[in-house]
Amino acid sequence: MEPSTSTSSAPSSTQFLRKHILKLAPYTPIEPFEVLSSRYNRKPEDIIKLDANENPYGPPPEVREALATMPFPHIYPDPETRALRRALAEMHNIPMENLLVGCGADELIDLLMRCVLEPGDKIVDCPPTFTMYVFDADVNDARVVTVPRLDGFRIDVEAVKRAVVEHKPKVVFLTSPNNPDGSMISEADLVSILDLPVLVVLDEAYIEFSTEASRMHWVLQRHNLIVLRTFSKSAALAGLRVGYGAFPIGMMEYMWRAKQPYNVSVAAEVAACAALTNMNYLNTVRDALVSERERLFARLKEIPFLEPYPSHANFILAKVTNGRDAKAVKDALATQHGIMVRHYAKKELSGFIRVSVGRPEHTDKLIEALKQL
C-alpha cells in the first residue's frame, strides 16, 4: 500500500529543527576545479585558482606514494591518531597528551565550542577575520561580541578588555597571521589578552609563512590558551582535511570524550605522517611561496586601482580604489581570464580582494590580466 500523499494535517519537517538553526546564515565556501570548469567553460588546468589560500605546489611525493600503498583502508582509523600525534609531538617538542587532531582545524573549532559553550554563552570575535568562528558560534547557539580591528587590522586590545568585563564571554578568538590581511598579533597584545579571565584560541593556520615563531609551546604554561594549526596550507593537504591543536592538559580528557571517535580518516593520517617525513620539501615550498609573496606584493603595487597590504601569510589583501568595484574586478578576472580571487560580501571588506600566492607564472598572468581591466 502506498503511503498517503495528503499534507493537510502533516507537520512541517522544519518544525523539528532547533529554532536557532532556522535563522542560521549559510557559509559561502570556495568552489572546486570541477565546478569552476563547468561554469567558465574552461579546462581545470586552464584555471588559475588564487581564491582559497591553497598551496599550488602540492604535497611531497611521499604523500602520493603512501596513499597508493596504505595497507588498511578497509579498517576504521585509529581513533587517537597516535602515529600522527607522536610525529607532531616530536616536531613541536610538546607532549602528545596535549595534542588533538581533527578533520581540519575547522572541526576542532566546532568541537571546542560544543565542549565549552552553553546556549547563549558568548565569544569575542575581532573582524575582519576567519569567518568560521562566527559560523560555528551560530551553529552552537552562542552569542558573538564583535570587537572590530583598528587601522592596519590591529587587534583593539583595550576594546577586548572592555568587552570581557561587560559581556563576560567564555572565549576570545585570535588569528595570527590574520585571515584575510596577513597581520600578526604582537606578543604584548597576546599576553594582555591571556591575562583576562577567558579562554583564548590562537589560530596559527598560516604561521609557517611568517618570520615569527609559533606560540604553540605557550600552552604548557598558559592554561587558558589553545593553539590551532593545519596541514592544509604549508603541507598542501587541503583536500584531505587534517588540522591539529595544542590544548591545556586539563581539557584533554573531556575533548576526547566529546570528539567523534573516527574523525580523521586513514588516508588523512597516512598523508599527514608522510608529509612530515620530507621537511626539506615543505621548507623549500614555503620559501618559494614567501619569496613569491614579496614579488606579488610589489607587482600588485603597480596596479593603479589596488592598494595591497603587507602579509605574513600565503595571501595578500588589496583594497580596490579609484572608483573601481571590487566584485566587478573579481568577476572580470574569472570570466575573462579564468583567474579566481576572493571577494567578500562583508561590509568591512566590501572594497577588497584577497589573492593567494601562486607560482611565478600565476603572478605574471594575474598582473597581465589586471592591467587589461
XYZ file of C-alpha atoms in Angstrom:
373
model
C 0.000 0.000 0.000
C 1.385 3.392 -0.994
C 1.792 5.988 1.793
C -0.713 8.810 1.781
C 0.352 11.939 -0.084
C -2.049 14.160 1.837
C -0.323 17.051 3.568
C -3.360 18.742 5.085
C -2.608 17.530 8.603
C 1.024 16.524 8.223
C 3.562 18.504 10.254
C 6.184 20.593 8.504
C 9.601 18.971 8.652
C 11.133 22.273 9.728
C 9.198 22.258 12.988
C 11.562 19.579 14.275
C 14.626 21.756 13.828
C 16.129 23.781 16.653
C 14.830 27.339 16.433
C 18.247 28.971 16.147
C 19.119 26.750 13.180
C 16.191 28.230 11.251
C 17.949 31.599 11.458
C 21.400 30.272 10.572
C 23.142 32.137 7.765
C 24.826 29.780 5.278
C 28.589 29.725 4.947
C 29.884 30.651 1.498
C 32.571 28.118 0.562
C 35.080 28.299 -2.256
C 34.233 26.046 -5.189
C 36.483 23.294 -6.630
C 38.008 22.991 -10.082
C 35.194 20.787 -11.417
C 32.506 23.385 -10.683
C 34.616 26.290 -11.920
C 35.476 24.384 -15.094
C 31.809 23.919 -15.931
C 30.823 27.473 -15.002
C 33.517 29.232 -17.019
C 33.778 26.656 -19.810
C 37.497 26.170 -19.252
C 39.603 23.094 -18.650
C 40.563 22.721 -14.984
C 44.229 23.079 -15.888
C 43.453 26.424 -17.557
C 42.003 27.908 -14.360
C 44.314 29.812 -12.029
C 42.894 29.325 -8.555
C 44.028 32.083 -6.197
C 40.898 32.329 -4.052
C 41.331 29.820 -1.191
C 44.950 30.109 0.012
C 45.711 26.628 -1.277
C 49.287 25.521 -1.887
C 49.846 25.310 -5.669
C 52.887 23.058 -5.374
C 51.062 20.109 -3.846
C 52.327 17.800 -1.115
C 55.651 15.961 -1.022
C 55.879 12.926 -3.349
C 55.914 10.690 -0.277
C 52.241 11.540 0.255
C 51.080 10.098 -3.053
C 53.260 7.039 -2.530
C 51.857 6.479 0.948
C 48.257 6.883 -0.218
C 48.821 4.438 -3.072
C 50.178 1.774 -0.735
C 48.260 2.304 2.530
C 47.622 -1.200 3.870
C 44.323 -0.916 5.736
C 41.819 1.419 4.041
C 39.099 -1.124 4.879
C 39.732 -0.832 8.639
C 38.462 2.024 10.801
C 41.154 4.600 11.562
C 42.966 4.921 14.860
C 40.552 6.972 16.991
C 43.533 8.555 18.763
C 45.616 9.296 15.618
C 48.619 8.093 17.609
C 51.130 7.891 14.765
C 50.478 11.485 13.707
C 50.339 12.848 17.242
C 53.698 11.203 18.037
C 55.240 12.802 14.949
C 53.767 16.201 15.836
C 54.907 15.923 19.434
C 58.465 15.286 18.279
C 58.372 18.122 15.766
C 56.995 20.710 18.200
C 58.604 19.357 21.373
C 55.197 19.205 23.028
C 53.794 16.134 24.826
C 51.414 14.227 22.577
C 48.997 14.228 25.524
C 48.386 17.942 24.744
C 47.686 17.346 21.055
C 44.402 16.636 19.310
C 43.936 16.033 15.579
C 40.810 16.938 13.667
C 39.214 16.779 10.256
C 40.711 20.171 9.567
C 41.147 22.815 12.242
C 37.514 23.721 11.493
C 36.353 20.559 13.239
C 38.381 21.433 16.321
C 36.784 24.898 16.470
C 33.332 23.340 16.448
C 34.347 20.625 18.927
C 35.735 23.227 21.309
C 32.527 25.239 21.175
C 30.426 22.152 21.837
C 32.549 21.378 24.871
C 32.768 24.912 26.278
C 29.677 26.897 25.310
C 26.194 26.592 26.714
C 23.416 28.039 24.519
C 23.553 31.799 24.969
C 27.199 31.884 26.078
C 29.376 34.478 24.353
C 32.552 34.579 22.315
C 34.622 37.587 21.231
C 35.301 37.912 17.511
C 37.650 40.526 16.006
C 36.649 41.101 12.392
C 37.656 41.153 9.723
C 38.972 37.671 10.444
C 38.297 33.995 9.744
C 34.510 33.707 9.456
C 34.221 30.151 10.813
C 34.323 31.446 14.400
C 31.022 33.262 13.921
C 29.570 30.448 11.819
C 30.301 27.806 14.461
C 29.091 30.096 17.230
C 25.782 30.435 15.387
C 25.550 26.666 14.899
C 26.118 26.177 18.628
C 23.563 28.854 19.612
C 26.237 31.098 21.121
C 26.297 34.894 21.006
C 29.032 36.881 19.298
C 30.535 40.017 20.815
C 32.159 41.897 17.953
C 35.318 43.944 18.564
C 36.335 45.453 15.205
C 40.006 45.796 14.391
C 41.833 49.108 14.342
C 43.526 50.697 11.323
C 46.061 48.320 9.855
C 43.939 45.417 11.118
C 45.466 45.606 14.606
C 43.620 43.998 17.500
C 41.862 46.599 19.667
C 43.158 45.186 22.949
C 41.510 47.821 25.140
C 38.162 47.155 23.484
C 38.636 43.410 24.028
C 39.283 44.087 27.708
C 36.126 46.182 27.962
C 34.118 43.506 26.183
C 35.338 40.852 28.627
C 34.323 42.992 31.609
C 30.939 43.952 30.167
C 29.838 40.752 28.417
C 31.766 38.047 30.307
C 32.468 35.872 27.256
C 33.986 32.434 27.624
C 36.265 32.516 24.573
C 38.269 35.076 22.585
C 39.293 34.014 19.076
C 42.518 35.427 17.628
C 44.158 34.618 14.306
C 47.857 35.167 13.668
C 48.674 35.646 10.837
C 45.175 37.004 10.459
C 42.974 35.952 7.576
C 42.277 37.922 5.358
C 45.026 40.546 5.779
C 48.068 38.551 6.969
C 48.870 40.688 10.029
C 50.375 39.281 13.233
C 49.326 39.818 16.821
C 52.161 41.218 18.920
C 53.453 39.308 21.917
C 52.463 42.154 24.231
C 48.891 42.188 22.927
C 48.602 38.412 23.202
C 49.877 38.448 26.783
C 47.413 41.211 27.692
C 44.507 39.158 26.405
C 45.785 35.952 28.007
C 45.774 37.742 31.351
C 41.998 38.120 31.079
C 39.632 35.532 32.645
C 38.772 33.943 29.287
C 39.828 31.027 27.127
C 41.982 32.282 24.241
C 42.093 30.420 20.932
C 45.087 31.401 18.799
C 44.631 30.184 15.235
C 48.031 29.795 13.560
C 46.894 28.281 10.264
C 49.427 30.382 8.332
C 52.285 30.620 10.813
C 54.702 28.682 8.598
C 54.786 31.637 6.197
C 55.737 34.138 8.899
C 59.179 35.041 10.186
C 57.755 34.955 13.717
C 57.717 31.765 15.754
C 54.661 29.788 16.759
C 53.356 30.250 20.294
C 52.233 26.630 20.491
C 54.594 25.822 23.361
C 52.924 28.548 25.438
C 50.079 26.087 26.016
C 52.291 24.256 28.509
C 52.393 27.323 30.773
C 49.190 29.155 29.869
C 46.206 27.043 30.885
C 43.711 29.317 29.153
C 45.392 29.070 25.736
C 44.646 26.805 22.769
C 46.752 26.979 19.599
C 45.427 25.599 16.297
C 47.450 24.538 13.254
C 46.703 22.908 9.901
C 48.186 20.738 7.161
C 46.018 22.462 4.541
C 48.407 25.310 3.740
C 52.109 24.572 4.065
C 51.739 20.799 3.521
C 49.177 21.217 0.709
C 46.696 18.730 2.161
C 43.593 20.940 1.986
C 41.650 18.209 0.190
C 42.383 15.620 2.864
C 41.336 17.790 5.835
C 43.903 17.487 8.608
C 44.225 20.030 11.400
C 45.547 19.826 14.924
C 45.718 21.784 18.103
C 47.604 22.057 21.373
C 45.235 22.172 24.334
C 45.718 22.648 28.082
C 46.158 19.218 29.609
C 43.216 19.744 31.957
C 40.815 19.957 28.993
C 42.058 16.940 27.102
C 40.075 14.208 28.854
C 36.829 15.976 28.037
C 37.786 16.854 24.487
C 38.477 13.157 23.891
C 35.093 12.226 25.335
C 33.242 14.607 23.006
C 35.279 14.031 19.838
C 33.792 11.862 17.102
C 35.622 8.510 17.507
C 36.841 8.153 13.917
C 37.037 11.804 12.901
C 40.340 11.594 10.976
C 40.346 9.150 8.078
C 43.043 6.567 7.455
C 44.014 8.411 4.274
C 44.316 11.746 6.063
C 46.559 10.402 8.826
C 48.713 8.448 6.371
C 49.125 11.543 4.201
C 49.996 13.850 7.098
C 52.568 11.425 8.509
C 54.118 11.034 5.069
C 54.309 14.800 4.594
C 56.278 15.155 7.828
C 58.940 12.748 6.566
C 60.105 15.287 3.979
C 60.600 18.563 5.821
C 63.144 19.656 3.200
C 60.387 19.688 0.597
C 57.959 21.520 2.892
C 60.574 24.131 3.743
C 61.572 24.595 0.102
C 57.967 25.133 -0.955
C 57.387 27.507 1.947
C 60.440 29.558 0.970
C 59.262 29.664 -2.642
C 55.831 30.940 -1.582
C 57.293 33.556 0.767
C 59.594 34.792 -1.986
C 56.728 34.898 -4.465
C 54.562 36.710 -1.919
C 57.046 39.565 -1.859
C 57.167 39.670 -5.652
C 53.365 39.558 -5.868
C 53.121 42.425 -3.377
C 55.475 44.542 -5.459
C 53.624 43.741 -8.694
C 50.197 44.499 -7.172
C 51.504 47.924 -6.175
C 51.984 48.600 -9.900
C 48.214 48.378 -10.467
C 46.815 51.922 -10.093
C 43.488 50.793 -8.575
C 44.950 48.414 -5.955
C 46.494 49.067 -2.535
C 47.984 45.815 -1.226
C 48.684 45.215 2.472
C 51.920 43.602 3.717
C 51.299 39.984 4.714
C 52.878 37.271 6.865
C 50.734 34.578 5.207
C 50.424 32.976 1.764
C 47.954 35.583 0.526
C 47.707 39.344 0.075
C 44.714 41.545 0.755
C 44.322 44.515 -1.584
C 41.969 47.472 -1.361
C 40.272 48.337 -4.649
C 40.433 52.108 -5.218
C 39.992 54.788 -7.879
C 36.246 54.211 -8.053
C 36.596 50.595 -9.147
C 34.212 47.976 -7.757
C 35.919 45.064 -6.017
C 33.335 42.469 -7.038
C 33.464 43.672 -10.640
C 37.240 43.188 -10.614
C 36.844 39.686 -9.177
C 34.159 38.765 -11.729
C 36.134 40.137 -14.675
C 39.219 38.164 -13.698
C 37.123 34.994 -13.532
C 35.035 35.360 -16.669
C 37.604 36.958 -18.965
C 40.795 35.267 -17.787
C 39.895 32.204 -15.717
C 41.664 33.662 -12.673
C 39.907 33.205 -9.333
C 40.479 35.667 -6.472
C 38.455 36.149 -3.293
C 35.885 38.870 -2.790
C 33.866 39.368 0.395
C 30.252 40.345 0.915
C 31.036 41.533 4.460
C 30.678 45.307 4.783
C 34.117 45.810 6.356
C 35.727 44.098 3.318
C 33.342 45.044 0.527
C 36.025 47.100 -1.219
C 38.774 44.472 -1.046
C 40.001 41.412 -2.893
C 42.317 38.747 -1.493
C 44.836 36.996 -3.705
C 46.503 33.722 -2.775
C 50.188 33.382 -3.581
C 50.677 31.041 -6.507
C 53.565 30.038 -8.693
C 55.536 32.760 -10.511
C 53.647 32.115 -13.752
C 50.368 32.625 -11.889
C 51.556 36.012 -10.670
C 52.577 37.013 -14.184
C 49.195 36.075 -15.672
C 47.312 37.794 -12.859
C 49.212 41.070 -13.292
C 48.788 40.948 -17.047
C 45.043 40.418 -16.607
C 44.713 43.221 -14.061
C 46.469 45.622 -16.415
C 43.904 44.778 -19.081
C 40.903 45.562 -16.874
